[in-house]
Amino acid sequence: MIKIYHNPRCTKSREGLQILEKSGQDFEIVKYLEDIPSEKELRKILNCLDIRPEQLIRKNETVWKENYKGKLLSDDELIEIMLEHPKLIERPIVIKNNKAIIGRPPENIKSIL
């Protein structure tokens, strides 16, 4: 099953969702700002993406700039920050089996389908 971590207010996320809809494949939508992933789930996402937590953070968000920018933070601390402020999680994220992709640009999603 394909899963998309989606923010309906984000243009790139909406474009990614359209790509999935056009693919004709079944998928599940996770509105991660409402249904915040657990720590275990976030770690699994990072593992599927094969990236470090810092690479999943949206560093242009105000909450990041005002509270965390320039600080030396561990991977565990970064995960906690994303769980506390899910808006910092890059989007959209599409997972299929044990592989994941960040849909920036949204066309990247086609590579996982």
C-alpha positions as a LaTeX table, in Angstrom:
\begin{tabular}{lrrr}
\hline
Residue & $x$ (\AA) & $y$ (\AA) & $z$ (\AA) \\
\hline
Met1 & 0.00 & 0.00 & 0.00 \\
Ile2 & 1.20 & 3.49 & $-0.85$ \\
Lys3 & 1.01 & 6.16 & 1.83 \\
Ile4 & 1.30 & 9.92 & 1.37 \\
Tyr5 & 2.05 & 12.26 & 4.23 \\
His6 & 0.07 & 15.24 & 3.05 \\
Asn7 & $-0.63$ & 18.84 & 3.98 \\
Pro8 & $-3.72$ & 20.05 & 2.03 \\
Arg9 & $-2.60$ & 23.68 & 2.41 \\
Cys10 & 0.70 & 23.03 & 0.58 \\
Thr11 & 0.77 & 23.44 & $-3.20$ \\
Lys12 & 3.54 & 20.86 & $-3.69$ \\
Ser13 & 1.68 & 18.38 & $-1.49$ \\
Arg14 & $-1.54$ & 18.87 & $-3.48$ \\
Glu15 & 0.40 & 18.37 & $-6.72$ \\
Gly16 & 1.89 & 15.18 & $-5.31$ \\
Leu17 & $-1.56$ & 13.93 & $-4.38$ \\
Gln18 & $-2.73$ & 14.55 & $-7.96$ \\
Ile19 & 0.13 & 12.43 & $-9.28$ \\
Leu20 & $-0.96$ & 9.57 & $-7.01$ \\
Glu21 & $-4.60$ & 9.96 & $-8.05$ \\
Lys22 & $-3.66$ & 9.82 & $-11.74$ \\
Ser23 & $-1.52$ & 6.72 & $-11.16$ \\
Gly24 & $-4.62$ & 4.62 & $-10.53$ \\
Gln25 & $-2.94$ & 2.89 & $-7.59$ \\
Asp26 & $-4.52$ & 2.56 & $-4.17$ \\
Phe27 & $-3.07$ & 4.82 & $-1.53$ \\
Glu28 & $-3.69$ & 6.13 & 1.96 \\
Ile29 & $-3.60$ & 9.83 & 2.84 \\
Val30 & $-2.10$ & 10.82 & 6.19 \\
Lys31 & $-2.77$ & 14.44 & 7.10 \\
Tyr32 & 0.28 & 14.53 & 9.31 \\
Leu33 & $-0.49$ & 17.90 & 10.88 \\
Glu34 & $-3.68$ & 16.39 & 12.35 \\
Asp35 & $-2.53$ & 12.78 & 12.69 \\
Ile36 & 1.00 & 13.41 & 13.94 \\
Pro37 & 3.29 & 10.41 & 13.41 \\
Ser38 & 4.61 & 8.61 & 16.47 \\
Glu39 & 8.33 & 8.63 & 17.17 \\
Lys40 & 8.54 & 5.06 & 15.89 \\
Glu41 & 6.70 & 6.00 & 12.70 \\
Leu42 & 8.90 & 9.06 & 12.11 \\
Arg43 & 12.03 & 6.95 & 12.57 \\
Lys44 & 10.66 & 4.44 & 10.05 \\
Ile45 & 10.01 & 7.26 & 7.56 \\
Leu46 & 13.59 & 8.49 & 7.99 \\
Asn47 & 14.86 & 4.94 & 7.50 \\
Cys48 & 12.79 & 4.48 & 4.33 \\
Leu49 & 14.05 & 7.82 & 3.02 \\
Asp50 & 17.60 & 6.87 & 4.05 \\
Ile51 & 18.27 & 10.37 & 5.39 \\
Arg52 & 19.19 & 12.01 & 8.68 \\
Pro53 & 16.53 & 13.94 & 10.64 \\
Glu54 & 18.10 & 17.29 & 9.75 \\
Gln55 & 17.43 & 16.59 & 6.06 \\
Leu56 & 13.68 & 16.25 & 6.71 \\
Ile57 & 13.30 & 19.61 & 8.44 \\
Arg58 & 11.83 & 22.65 & 6.70 \\
Lys59 & 14.39 & 25.24 & 7.75 \\
Asn60 & 12.51 & 28.24 & 6.33 \\
Glu61 & 9.65 & 27.85 & 8.80 \\
Thr62 & 9.42 & 30.61 & 11.41 \\
Val63 & 9.39 & 28.17 & 14.34 \\
Trp64 & 12.74 & 26.77 & 13.16 \\
Lys65 & 14.34 & 30.17 & 12.58 \\
Glu66 & 13.17 & 31.58 & 15.92 \\
Asn67 & 13.91 & 28.57 & 18.13 \\
Tyr68 & 16.43 & 26.18 & 16.61 \\
Lys69 & 18.47 & 27.75 & 13.80 \\
Gly70 & 22.20 & 27.65 & 14.49 \\
Lys71 & 21.89 & 25.27 & 17.44 \\
Leu72 & 23.82 & 22.01 & 17.54 \\
Leu73 & 21.10 & 19.37 & 17.97 \\
Ser74 & 21.31 & 15.58 & 18.06 \\
Asp75 & 19.23 & 13.36 & 15.77 \\
Asp76 & 17.04 & 12.42 & 18.74 \\
Glu77 & 16.47 & 16.09 & 19.58 \\
Leu78 & 15.58 & 16.86 & 15.95 \\
Ile79 & 13.06 & 14.01 & 15.93 \\
Glu80 & 11.48 & 15.36 & 19.11 \\
Ile81 & 11.32 & 18.84 & 17.58 \\
Met82 & 9.53 & 17.48 & 14.49 \\
Leu83 & 7.04 & 15.63 & 16.67 \\
Glu84 & 6.41 & 18.78 & 18.69 \\
His85 & 6.19 & 20.95 & 15.54 \\
Pro86 & 5.02 & 18.67 & 12.69 \\
Lys87 & 4.86 & 21.70 & 10.39 \\
Leu88 & 8.65 & 21.36 & 10.23 \\
Ile89 & 8.41 & 17.98 & 8.48 \\
Glu90 & 9.14 & 18.24 & 4.76 \\
Arg91 & 6.22 & 17.35 & 2.51 \\
Pro92 & 4.84 & 15.49 & 0.76 \\
Ile93 & 6.40 & 12.17 & 1.67 \\
Val94 & 5.31 & 9.09 & $-0.26$ \\
Ile95 & 6.08 & 5.59 & 0.99 \\
Lys96 & 5.69 & 2.41 & $-0.99$ \\
Asn97 & 6.82 & $-0.82$ & 0.65 \\
Asn98 & 10.10 & 0.09 & 2.35 \\
Lys99 & 11.05 & 2.93 & 0.04 \\
Ala100 & 10.12 & 6.56 & 0.41 \\
Ile101 & 10.55 & 9.80 & $-1.50$ \\
Ile102 & 10.08 & 13.45 & $-0.70$ \\
Gly103 & 7.87 & 14.97 & $-3.39$ \\
Arg104 & 9.95 & 18.09 & $-4.01$ \\
Pro105 & 9.53 & 18.53 & $-6.83$ \\
Pro106 & 6.27 & 16.56 & $-7.00$ \\
Glu107 & 7.48 & 14.73 & $-10.12$ \\
Asn108 & 9.90 & 12.82 & $-7.85$ \\
Ile109 & 6.88 & 10.77 & $-6.74$ \\
Lys110 & 6.68 & 9.10 & $-10.15$ \\
Ser111 & 9.99 & 7.36 & $-9.45$ \\
Ile112 & 8.45 & 5.37 & $-6.58$ \\
Leu113 & 5.33 & 4.32 & $-8.47$ \\
\hline
\end{tabular}
